[in-house]
Amino acid sequence: MLAMLLKLLIALRILLVTCGTLALLYVLSFPDSIIPDNPMYDFMEGVTAMDFKPWLWLVPLLCMEFFDVLGPRRNLVWFTSLFAVLLTGVIAWPVLEASYPELLYPTFAYEDGKLSTGLGWLAVITFGSILFRGVLLSFLCQGPERSDDSELNSVDSAVLNPSTARTVREIAAAPVRVKPRFLFGDADHGLIERFGVFMRKLVFRHRVRTGLFTAAAVLLLSWFCFYPRPDDRQALRRDLARMYDRQPKSQVATTPAVHAAYRVMKYISDHEVFAGFSRPRAEKWLQLDKVPARYRNILRDESDRPLASVDDAFESRTRFLTVSDGHRTAVLFIRTNEQGDVINISEVQDAGWNAVADDLRRRFGNDIDTRILSR
């Protein structure tokens, strides 16, 4: 009963440390979602939330240590949790890369590192734990040597009695010679056979474990390397199908839809896809005819709309497509000919991902506009 209770407690600690590891991975991957950057922090005096942001990862790490030291088998609990989360991340990596790359890699340079960075740091922490717990602590915290109570290492107390001590000359004159005893007789072939069977079982188990570990490693490596990733054309079709997803019962896009829309707009801008297109042809290319009319009107609204990252007061461009989840926004602007019926240039603009980056770009754009007008 006690052994079963100990196993349950170990399983509970593994679960708690695993939850802590997942929280650690989230903090390492998405710190901006916990403490978003804000330009107001530059004008605040004293300690602000940004001062704690680089050390957020210590909170789940200390919680993991707390639950780990609550009982025995600490290394088992610790490394089981770390390796479980790491293996799950490696297995999920190619799936996310093919379907939701914004979770794995940052869309913009000013974003946090996402899961690719978080899993990298978690691997570093795991490797450091192996060195610290498996090597350094084992060397510094060695237990007392086990005493061997066999007859070969035992000494009679009479030998250590000073009253019966002998001089070197007395010992040389009458040395104590130990008569060895040898056991002769027929070998126990049954015992030898049982020992051979036992050793063959050990060798077989070792080979099976090695084979299973090798097969699992090869399977994991094959999964990671050969999982089908979409090429540029397939990724574009995936994003075109996702960029119009909406939140349930609302006319607001989902966050993955905004990321997909930005990637589509970036592709259009980089490759000048709409050069020479009319507006209806561009709408058909964007598959807007498949979007419900009410939501399509919101996406195609061309009225002026302020963006945190840019002031379009002096821009001669038209807002052609806008996808937003209420916080993040991706906008496709177009510049047309004098008649306004042919698109010449397409430009993409983002806003809402990072307040500091938006503020810097807006101020930079305003400075340029001011210099142009002052000439």
mmCIF file of C-alpha atoms in Angstrom:
data_model
loop_
_atom_site.group_PDB
_atom_site.id
_atom_site.type_symbol
_atom_site.label_atom_id
_atom_site.label_comp_id
_atom_site.label_asym_id
_atom_site.label_seq_id
_atom_site.Cartn_x
_atom_site.Cartn_y
_atom_site.Cartn_z
ATOM 1 C CA MET A 1 0.000 0.000 0.000
ATOM 2 C CA LEU A 2 2.810 2.384 0.884
ATOM 3 C CA ALA A 3 4.657 1.552 -2.352
ATOM 4 C CA MET A 4 1.511 2.307 -4.373
ATOM 5 C CA LEU A 5 1.097 5.650 -2.584
ATOM 6 C CA LEU A 6 4.714 6.572 -3.334
ATOM 7 C CA LYS A 7 4.188 5.775 -7.013
ATOM 8 C CA LEU A 8 1.050 7.926 -7.112
ATOM 9 C CA LEU A 9 2.919 10.822 -5.510
ATOM 10 C CA ILE A 10 5.740 10.474 -8.049
ATOM 11 C CA ALA A 11 3.191 10.461 -10.889
ATOM 12 C CA LEU A 12 1.520 13.578 -9.436
ATOM 13 C CA ARG A 13 4.874 15.364 -9.175
ATOM 14 C CA ILE A 14 5.680 14.423 -12.776
ATOM 15 C CA LEU A 15 2.341 15.908 -13.855
ATOM 16 C CA LEU A 16 2.952 19.138 -11.916
ATOM 17 C CA VAL A 17 6.522 19.528 -13.172
ATOM 18 C CA THR A 18 5.313 18.839 -16.730
ATOM 19 C CA CYS A 19 2.741 21.627 -16.395
ATOM 20 C CA GLY A 20 5.538 23.862 -15.138
ATOM 21 C CA THR A 21 7.660 22.887 -18.147
ATOM 22 C CA LEU A 22 4.820 23.790 -20.504
ATOM 23 C CA ALA A 23 4.503 27.151 -18.748
ATOM 24 C CA LEU A 24 8.275 27.619 -19.081
ATOM 25 C CA LEU A 25 8.081 26.857 -22.802
ATOM 26 C CA TYR A 26 5.274 29.388 -23.214
ATOM 27 C CA VAL A 27 7.206 32.110 -21.366
ATOM 28 C CA LEU A 28 10.338 31.434 -23.416
ATOM 29 C CA SER A 29 8.356 31.429 -26.673
ATOM 30 C CA PHE A 30 5.767 34.196 -26.229
ATOM 31 C CA PRO A 31 6.979 36.745 -23.647
ATOM 32 C CA ASP A 32 5.337 39.616 -25.567
ATOM 33 C CA SER A 33 1.904 38.113 -24.971
ATOM 34 C CA ILE A 34 2.520 38.240 -21.202
ATOM 35 C CA ILE A 35 4.079 41.716 -20.996
ATOM 36 C CA PRO A 36 3.499 43.563 -24.290
ATOM 37 C CA ASP A 37 5.943 46.286 -25.293
ATOM 38 C CA ASN A 38 4.593 49.778 -24.771
ATOM 39 C CA PRO A 39 6.241 53.108 -25.608
ATOM 40 C CA MET A 40 4.897 54.561 -22.347
ATOM 41 C CA TYR A 41 7.432 52.496 -20.397
ATOM 42 C CA ASP A 42 10.150 54.863 -21.668
ATOM 43 C CA PHE A 43 8.535 57.746 -19.802
ATOM 44 C CA MET A 44 7.826 55.910 -16.544
ATOM 45 C CA GLU A 45 10.103 56.349 -13.558
ATOM 46 C CA GLY A 46 11.082 53.585 -11.174
ATOM 47 C CA VAL A 47 10.563 49.866 -11.679
ATOM 48 C CA THR A 48 8.223 48.878 -14.494
ATOM 49 C CA ALA A 49 6.919 45.594 -15.841
ATOM 50 C CA MET A 50 9.578 45.659 -18.563
ATOM 51 C CA ASP A 51 12.275 45.291 -15.896
ATOM 52 C CA PHE A 52 10.818 41.909 -14.938
ATOM 53 C CA LYS A 53 10.245 40.697 -18.498
ATOM 54 C CA PRO A 54 13.767 39.216 -19.040
ATOM 55 C CA TRP A 55 13.367 37.187 -15.821
ATOM 56 C CA LEU A 56 9.854 35.836 -16.317
ATOM 57 C CA TRP A 57 11.213 32.387 -17.144
ATOM 58 C CA LEU A 58 12.493 32.020 -13.585
ATOM 59 C CA VAL A 59 8.940 31.826 -12.196
ATOM 60 C CA PRO A 60 7.926 28.512 -13.857
ATOM 61 C CA LEU A 61 11.469 27.177 -13.410
ATOM 62 C CA LEU A 62 11.341 27.757 -9.630
ATOM 63 C CA CYS A 63 7.865 26.188 -9.489
ATOM 64 C CA MET A 64 9.264 23.133 -11.273
ATOM 65 C CA GLU A 65 12.095 22.902 -8.729
ATOM 66 C CA PHE A 66 9.625 23.272 -5.844
ATOM 67 C CA PHE A 67 7.464 20.341 -6.964
ATOM 68 C CA ASP A 68 10.539 18.319 -7.871
ATOM 69 C CA VAL A 69 12.095 18.417 -4.364
ATOM 70 C CA LEU A 70 8.876 17.394 -2.588
ATOM 71 C CA GLY A 71 9.778 13.720 -2.706
ATOM 72 C CA PRO A 72 12.228 11.047 -3.847
ATOM 73 C CA ARG A 73 13.311 10.131 -7.375
ATOM 74 C CA ARG A 74 13.951 13.781 -8.225
ATOM 75 C CA ASN A 75 15.951 13.139 -11.372
ATOM 76 C CA LEU A 76 13.249 10.776 -12.651
ATOM 77 C CA VAL A 77 10.551 13.413 -12.129
ATOM 78 C CA TRP A 78 12.659 16.247 -13.567
ATOM 79 C CA PHE A 79 13.949 14.599 -16.725
ATOM 80 C CA THR A 80 10.687 12.766 -17.485
ATOM 81 C CA SER A 81 8.888 16.116 -17.587
ATOM 82 C CA LEU A 82 11.560 17.901 -19.627
ATOM 83 C CA PHE A 83 11.955 15.156 -22.201
ATOM 84 C CA ALA A 84 8.172 14.681 -22.521
ATOM 85 C CA VAL A 85 7.686 18.347 -23.446
ATOM 86 C CA LEU A 86 10.753 18.381 -25.710
ATOM 87 C CA LEU A 87 9.649 15.276 -27.602
ATOM 88 C CA THR A 88 6.133 16.668 -27.972
ATOM 89 C CA GLY A 89 7.615 19.871 -29.374
ATOM 90 C CA VAL A 90 9.804 17.996 -31.850
ATOM 91 C CA ILE A 91 6.828 15.910 -32.991
ATOM 92 C CA ALA A 92 4.618 18.995 -33.363
ATOM 93 C CA TRP A 93 7.325 21.048 -35.132
ATOM 94 C CA PRO A 94 6.764 19.843 -38.742
ATOM 95 C CA VAL A 95 2.969 19.952 -38.334
ATOM 96 C CA LEU A 96 3.079 23.558 -37.137
ATOM 97 C CA GLU A 97 5.610 24.491 -39.815
ATOM 98 C CA ALA A 98 3.263 23.168 -42.486
ATOM 99 C CA SER A 99 -0.006 24.506 -41.069
ATOM 100 C CA TYR A 100 0.604 27.367 -38.593
ATOM 101 C CA PRO A 101 4.110 28.765 -39.199
ATOM 102 C CA GLU A 102 3.319 31.906 -37.185
ATOM 103 C CA LEU A 103 3.430 29.777 -34.014
ATOM 104 C CA LEU A 104 6.879 28.467 -34.874
ATOM 105 C CA TYR A 105 8.631 31.475 -36.401
ATOM 106 C CA PRO A 106 8.155 35.222 -35.880
ATOM 107 C CA THR A 107 6.306 36.988 -38.666
ATOM 108 C CA PHE A 108 8.238 40.229 -38.031
ATOM 109 C CA ALA A 109 11.739 40.950 -36.758
ATOM 110 C CA TYR A 110 10.388 42.866 -33.746
ATOM 111 C CA GLU A 111 8.254 39.936 -32.537
ATOM 112 C CA ASP A 112 9.283 37.444 -29.863
ATOM 113 C CA GLY A 113 11.000 34.242 -30.931
ATOM 114 C CA LYS A 114 7.967 31.924 -30.949
ATOM 115 C CA LEU A 115 8.239 28.153 -30.392
ATOM 116 C CA SER A 116 11.451 27.727 -32.386
ATOM 117 C CA THR A 117 13.272 29.920 -29.862
ATOM 118 C CA GLY A 118 11.415 28.481 -26.874
ATOM 119 C CA LEU A 119 12.214 24.885 -27.773
ATOM 120 C CA GLY A 120 15.841 25.851 -28.366
ATOM 121 C CA TRP A 121 16.152 27.371 -24.901
ATOM 122 C CA LEU A 122 14.316 24.401 -23.371
ATOM 123 C CA ALA A 123 16.875 22.078 -25.010
ATOM 124 C CA VAL A 124 19.665 24.206 -23.503
ATOM 125 C CA ILE A 125 18.043 23.974 -20.049
ATOM 126 C CA THR A 126 17.702 20.203 -20.447
ATOM 127 C CA PHE A 127 21.352 19.809 -21.443
ATOM 128 C CA GLY A 128 22.404 22.056 -18.555
ATOM 129 C CA SER A 129 20.309 19.950 -16.161
ATOM 130 C CA ILE A 130 22.082 16.812 -17.360
ATOM 131 C CA LEU A 131 25.476 18.379 -16.638
ATOM 132 C CA PHE A 132 24.406 19.889 -13.315
ATOM 133 C CA ARG A 133 22.314 17.052 -11.897
ATOM 134 C CA GLY A 134 23.954 14.065 -13.523
ATOM 135 C CA VAL A 135 27.593 15.135 -13.289
ATOM 136 C CA LEU A 136 28.236 18.024 -10.906
ATOM 137 C CA LEU A 137 25.795 17.104 -8.121
ATOM 138 C CA SER A 138 26.718 13.412 -8.341
ATOM 139 C CA PHE A 139 30.355 14.381 -7.852
ATOM 140 C CA LEU A 140 29.787 16.924 -5.075
ATOM 141 C CA CYS A 141 27.102 14.996 -3.184
ATOM 142 C CA GLN A 142 28.541 11.494 -3.106
ATOM 143 C CA GLY A 143 27.048 9.296 -0.416
ATOM 144 C CA PRO A 144 29.140 7.416 2.162
ATOM 145 C CA GLU A 145 30.889 4.334 0.904
ATOM 146 C CA ARG A 146 29.050 1.144 1.699
ATOM 147 C CA SER A 147 30.811 -0.975 4.277
ATOM 148 C CA ASP A 148 31.470 -4.580 3.469
ATOM 149 C CA ASP A 149 30.849 -6.845 6.458
ATOM 150 C CA SER A 150 32.339 -9.966 4.899
ATOM 151 C CA GLU A 151 34.895 -12.061 6.796
ATOM 152 C CA LEU A 152 37.676 -10.941 4.460
ATOM 153 C CA ASN A 153 37.418 -7.331 5.695
ATOM 154 C CA SER A 154 36.656 -8.008 9.363
ATOM 155 C CA VAL A 155 39.269 -7.778 12.118
ATOM 156 C CA ASP A 156 39.007 -9.459 15.488
ATOM 157 C CA SER A 157 39.124 -7.022 18.381
ATOM 158 C CA ALA A 158 41.766 -9.167 20.130
ATOM 159 C CA VAL A 159 44.216 -8.352 17.368
ATOM 160 C CA LEU A 160 43.924 -4.665 18.210
ATOM 161 C CA ASN A 161 44.452 -5.205 21.957
ATOM 162 C CA PRO A 162 47.730 -3.432 22.973
ATOM 163 C CA SER A 163 48.428 -5.979 25.751
ATOM 164 C CA THR A 164 48.838 -8.769 23.220
ATOM 165 C CA ALA A 165 50.949 -6.758 20.783
ATOM 166 C CA ARG A 166 54.131 -8.358 19.409
ATOM 167 C CA THR A 167 57.348 -6.849 18.256
ATOM 168 C CA VAL A 168 58.640 -7.183 14.720
ATOM 169 C CA ARG A 169 61.272 -9.703 15.892
ATOM 170 C CA GLU A 170 58.582 -11.849 17.556
ATOM 171 C CA ILE A 171 56.406 -11.742 14.447
ATOM 172 C CA ALA A 172 59.400 -12.765 12.268
ATOM 173 C CA ALA A 173 60.276 -15.638 14.626
ATOM 174 C CA ALA A 174 56.736 -17.010 14.747
ATOM 175 C CA PRO A 175 54.765 -15.729 11.765
ATOM 176 C CA VAL A 176 51.051 -16.448 11.526
ATOM 177 C CA ARG A 177 50.431 -18.322 8.321
ATOM 178 C CA VAL A 178 46.924 -18.566 6.967
ATOM 179 C CA LYS A 179 46.174 -21.937 5.495
ATOM 180 C CA PRO A 180 44.126 -21.508 2.346
ATOM 181 C CA ARG A 181 41.130 -23.688 1.879
ATOM 182 C CA PHE A 182 40.204 -24.973 -1.545
ATOM 183 C CA LEU A 183 36.880 -26.495 -2.456
ATOM 184 C CA PHE A 184 37.231 -29.405 -4.828
ATOM 185 C CA GLY A 185 34.565 -31.535 -6.326
ATOM 186 C CA ASP A 186 32.304 -31.903 -9.326
ATOM 187 C CA ALA A 187 30.865 -28.709 -10.857
ATOM 188 C CA ASP A 188 27.160 -27.981 -10.406
ATOM 189 C CA HIS A 189 26.146 -28.073 -14.058
ATOM 190 C CA GLY A 190 22.564 -27.091 -13.252
ATOM 191 C CA LEU A 191 23.778 -23.915 -11.540
ATOM 192 C CA ILE A 192 26.066 -23.142 -14.470
ATOM 193 C CA GLU A 193 23.204 -23.603 -16.938
ATOM 194 C CA ARG A 194 20.880 -21.355 -14.919
ATOM 195 C CA PHE A 195 23.593 -18.705 -14.801
ATOM 196 C CA GLY A 196 24.051 -18.965 -18.571
ATOM 197 C CA VAL A 197 20.301 -18.617 -19.159
ATOM 198 C CA PHE A 198 20.236 -15.565 -16.883
ATOM 199 C CA MET A 199 23.140 -13.903 -18.733
ATOM 200 C CA ARG A 200 21.584 -14.622 -22.137
ATOM 201 C CA LYS A 201 18.343 -12.984 -20.957
ATOM 202 C CA LEU A 202 20.281 -9.912 -19.865
ATOM 203 C CA VAL A 203 22.025 -9.676 -23.239
ATOM 204 C CA PHE A 204 18.694 -10.167 -25.072
ATOM 205 C CA ARG A 205 16.974 -7.454 -23.023
ATOM 206 C CA HIS A 206 19.867 -5.087 -23.645
ATOM 207 C CA ARG A 207 19.694 -5.702 -27.406
ATOM 208 C CA VAL A 208 15.904 -5.262 -27.441
ATOM 209 C CA ARG A 209 16.129 -1.955 -25.549
ATOM 210 C CA THR A 210 18.908 -0.734 -27.833
ATOM 211 C CA GLY A 211 16.918 -1.762 -30.919
ATOM 212 C CA LEU A 212 13.743 -0.081 -29.697
ATOM 213 C CA PHE A 213 15.607 3.106 -28.816
ATOM 214 C CA THR A 214 17.333 3.159 -32.210
ATOM 215 C CA ALA A 215 14.059 2.503 -34.046
ATOM 216 C CA ALA A 216 12.307 5.265 -32.091
ATOM 217 C CA ALA A 217 15.147 7.710 -32.820
ATOM 218 C CA VAL A 218 15.110 6.862 -36.540
ATOM 219 C CA LEU A 219 11.302 7.158 -36.651
ATOM 220 C CA LEU A 220 11.399 10.532 -34.883
ATOM 221 C CA LEU A 221 14.139 11.827 -37.189
ATOM 222 C CA SER A 222 12.243 10.585 -40.251
ATOM 223 C CA TRP A 223 9.056 12.264 -39.030
ATOM 224 C CA PHE A 224 10.879 15.558 -38.477
ATOM 225 C CA CYS A 225 12.769 15.525 -41.784
ATOM 226 C CA PHE A 226 10.279 13.959 -44.181
ATOM 227 C CA TYR A 227 6.925 15.319 -42.986
ATOM 228 C CA PRO A 228 5.478 17.031 -46.085
ATOM 229 C CA ARG A 229 5.930 20.803 -46.021
ATOM 230 C CA PRO A 230 4.073 22.986 -48.516
ATOM 231 C CA ASP A 231 6.014 24.773 -51.227
ATOM 232 C CA ASP A 232 5.376 28.460 -51.966
ATOM 233 C CA ARG A 233 2.355 27.808 -54.167
ATOM 234 C CA GLN A 234 0.782 25.354 -51.707
ATOM 235 C CA ALA A 235 1.436 27.749 -48.813
ATOM 236 C CA LEU A 236 -0.271 30.530 -50.763
ATOM 237 C CA ARG A 237 -3.356 28.354 -51.366
ATOM 238 C CA ARG A 238 -3.402 27.436 -47.664
ATOM 239 C CA ASP A 239 -3.255 31.088 -46.615
ATOM 240 C CA LEU A 240 -5.877 32.134 -49.174
ATOM 241 C CA ALA A 241 -8.239 29.548 -47.713
ATOM 242 C CA ARG A 242 -7.563 30.651 -44.117
ATOM 243 C CA MET A 243 -7.368 34.446 -44.364
ATOM 244 C CA TYR A 244 -11.145 34.850 -44.320
ATOM 245 C CA ASP A 245 -11.783 32.774 -41.191
ATOM 246 C CA ARG A 246 -13.823 34.658 -38.620
ATOM 247 C CA GLN A 247 -14.404 34.415 -34.909
ATOM 248 C CA PRO A 248 -17.644 32.605 -34.027
ATOM 249 C CA LYS A 249 -20.767 34.752 -34.470
ATOM 250 C CA SER A 250 -18.794 37.910 -35.311
ATOM 251 C CA GLN A 251 -17.402 39.868 -38.231
ATOM 252 C CA VAL A 252 -13.865 39.874 -36.824
ATOM 253 C CA ALA A 253 -11.058 37.745 -38.203
ATOM 254 C CA THR A 254 -9.260 35.108 -36.180
ATOM 255 C CA THR A 255 -5.609 35.653 -35.282
ATOM 256 C CA PRO A 256 -4.371 32.868 -37.638
ATOM 257 C CA ALA A 257 -6.435 34.519 -40.394
ATOM 258 C CA VAL A 258 -4.621 37.840 -39.874
ATOM 259 C CA HIS A 259 -1.243 36.098 -40.095
ATOM 260 C CA ALA A 260 -2.352 34.265 -43.236
ATOM 261 C CA ALA A 261 -3.674 37.510 -44.737
ATOM 262 C CA TYR A 262 -0.388 39.298 -44.103
ATOM 263 C CA ARG A 263 1.553 36.493 -45.800
ATOM 264 C CA VAL A 264 -0.762 36.678 -48.830
ATOM 265 C CA MET A 265 -0.446 40.467 -48.987
ATOM 266 C CA LYS A 266 3.326 40.243 -48.641
ATOM 267 C CA TYR A 267 3.407 37.789 -51.544
ATOM 268 C CA ILE A 268 1.263 40.138 -53.657
ATOM 269 C CA SER A 269 3.473 43.112 -52.842
ATOM 270 C CA ASP A 270 6.802 41.321 -53.343
ATOM 271 C CA HIS A 271 5.798 39.729 -56.654
ATOM 272 C CA GLU A 272 3.693 42.655 -57.960
ATOM 273 C CA VAL A 273 0.874 40.226 -58.639
ATOM 274 C CA PHE A 274 -1.751 42.943 -59.148
ATOM 275 C CA ALA A 275 0.289 45.050 -61.567
ATOM 276 C CA GLY A 276 -2.039 45.781 -64.510
ATOM 277 C CA PHE A 277 -5.066 44.230 -62.758
ATOM 278 C CA SER A 278 -8.441 45.903 -62.510
ATOM 279 C CA ARG A 279 -10.186 45.955 -59.144
ATOM 280 C CA PRO A 280 -12.680 43.169 -60.062
ATOM 281 C CA ARG A 281 -9.851 40.986 -61.332
ATOM 282 C CA ALA A 282 -7.880 41.526 -58.113
ATOM 283 C CA GLU A 283 -10.963 40.648 -56.060
ATOM 284 C CA LYS A 284 -11.395 37.456 -58.063
ATOM 285 C CA TRP A 285 -7.733 36.552 -57.514
ATOM 286 C CA LEU A 286 -8.260 37.027 -53.768
ATOM 287 C CA GLN A 287 -11.340 34.778 -53.954
ATOM 288 C CA LEU A 288 -13.501 37.452 -52.348
ATOM 289 C CA ASP A 289 -16.491 36.092 -54.277
ATOM 290 C CA LYS A 290 -16.525 33.140 -51.842
ATOM 291 C CA VAL A 291 -16.816 35.429 -48.796
ATOM 292 C CA PRO A 292 -20.279 36.354 -47.437
ATOM 293 C CA ALA A 293 -21.365 39.783 -48.648
ATOM 294 C CA ARG A 294 -21.547 41.364 -45.190
ATOM 295 C CA TYR A 295 -18.012 40.375 -44.266
ATOM 296 C CA ARG A 296 -16.733 41.143 -47.773
ATOM 297 C CA ASN A 297 -17.949 44.731 -47.418
ATOM 298 C CA ILE A 298 -15.944 45.078 -44.219
ATOM 299 C CA LEU A 299 -12.826 43.660 -45.851
ATOM 300 C CA ARG A 300 -13.168 45.880 -48.922
ATOM 301 C CA ASP A 301 -13.960 49.106 -47.101
ATOM 302 C CA GLU A 302 -11.815 51.795 -48.767
ATOM 303 C CA SER A 303 -12.603 54.658 -46.395
ATOM 304 C CA ASP A 304 -9.791 56.276 -44.442
ATOM 305 C CA ARG A 305 -8.829 54.302 -41.362
ATOM 306 C CA PRO A 306 -6.126 55.367 -38.889
ATOM 307 C CA LEU A 307 -3.367 52.857 -38.248
ATOM 308 C CA ALA A 308 -1.003 52.882 -35.302
ATOM 309 C CA SER A 309 1.998 52.301 -37.542
ATOM 310 C CA VAL A 310 1.411 54.916 -40.251
ATOM 311 C CA ASP A 311 -0.283 58.244 -40.903
ATOM 312 C CA ASP A 312 -1.786 58.197 -44.392
ATOM 313 C CA ALA A 313 -2.821 61.826 -44.397
ATOM 314 C CA PHE A 314 -0.316 62.629 -47.141
ATOM 315 C CA GLU A 315 -0.400 59.316 -48.989
ATOM 316 C CA SER A 316 -2.004 58.919 -52.400
ATOM 317 C CA ARG A 317 -2.902 55.279 -52.020
ATOM 318 C CA THR A 318 -6.137 53.374 -51.504
ATOM 319 C CA ARG A 319 -6.935 50.854 -48.775
ATOM 320 C CA PHE A 320 -7.959 47.847 -50.851
ATOM 321 C CA LEU A 321 -8.200 44.967 -48.331
ATOM 322 C CA THR A 322 -8.163 45.041 -44.524
ATOM 323 C CA VAL A 323 -8.108 41.988 -42.265
ATOM 324 C CA SER A 324 -8.130 42.523 -38.499
ATOM 325 C CA ASP A 325 -8.838 40.553 -35.340
ATOM 326 C CA GLY A 326 -9.498 43.721 -33.348
ATOM 327 C CA HIS A 327 -5.862 44.028 -32.273
ATOM 328 C CA ARG A 328 -3.610 42.961 -35.135
ATOM 329 C CA THR A 329 -4.269 44.364 -38.575
ATOM 330 C CA ALA A 330 -2.988 43.600 -42.079
ATOM 331 C CA VAL A 331 -3.795 46.086 -44.842
ATOM 332 C CA LEU A 332 -3.205 45.872 -48.591
ATOM 333 C CA PHE A 333 -2.897 49.290 -50.227
ATOM 334 C CA ILE A 334 -2.949 49.914 -53.977
ATOM 335 C CA ARG A 335 -1.845 52.756 -56.219
ATOM 336 C CA THR A 336 -3.696 53.113 -59.507
ATOM 337 C CA ASN A 337 -3.366 55.057 -62.750
ATOM 338 C CA GLU A 338 -4.969 58.474 -63.212
ATOM 339 C CA GLN A 339 -8.284 56.968 -64.257
ATOM 340 C CA GLY A 340 -8.289 54.692 -61.191
ATOM 341 C CA ASP A 341 -9.227 51.557 -63.116
ATOM 342 C CA VAL A 342 -5.810 49.819 -63.304
ATOM 343 C CA ILE A 343 -3.634 48.860 -60.331
ATOM 344 C CA ASN A 344 0.013 49.842 -60.675
ATOM 345 C CA ILE A 345 1.565 49.090 -57.280
ATOM 346 C CA SER A 346 0.506 47.035 -54.234
ATOM 347 C CA GLU A 347 1.800 47.742 -50.739
ATOM 348 C CA VAL A 348 1.257 45.900 -47.460
ATOM 349 C CA GLN A 349 1.049 47.537 -44.035
ATOM 350 C CA ASP A 350 0.827 45.913 -40.605
ATOM 351 C CA ALA A 351 -0.252 47.376 -37.279
ATOM 352 C CA GLY A 352 -0.986 46.152 -33.776
ATOM 353 C CA TRP A 353 1.693 43.490 -33.422
ATOM 354 C CA ASN A 354 4.059 45.635 -31.365
ATOM 355 C CA ALA A 355 3.188 49.069 -29.953
ATOM 356 C CA VAL A 356 6.814 50.227 -29.782
ATOM 357 C CA ALA A 357 7.490 49.290 -33.414
ATOM 358 C CA ASP A 358 4.245 50.978 -34.509
ATOM 359 C CA ASP A 359 5.130 54.165 -32.626
ATOM 360 C CA LEU A 360 8.639 54.308 -34.089
ATOM 361 C CA ARG A 361 7.389 53.810 -37.652
ATOM 362 C CA ARG A 362 4.642 56.377 -37.261
ATOM 363 C CA ARG A 363 7.037 58.996 -35.895
ATOM 364 C CA PHE A 364 9.565 58.224 -38.626
ATOM 365 C CA GLY A 365 6.891 58.601 -41.300
ATOM 366 C CA ASN A 366 5.679 61.872 -39.785
ATOM 367 C CA ASP A 367 9.237 63.237 -39.749
ATOM 368 C CA ILE A 368 9.620 62.452 -43.461
ATOM 369 C CA ASP A 369 6.253 64.046 -44.293
ATOM 370 C CA THR A 370 7.200 67.153 -42.323
ATOM 371 C CA ARG A 371 10.489 67.523 -44.213
ATOM 372 C CA ILE A 372 8.719 67.103 -47.550
ATOM 373 C CA LEU A 373 6.111 69.759 -46.721
ATOM 374 C CA SER A 374 8.719 72.197 -45.373
ATOM 375 C CA ARG A 375 10.571 72.344 -48.702
#
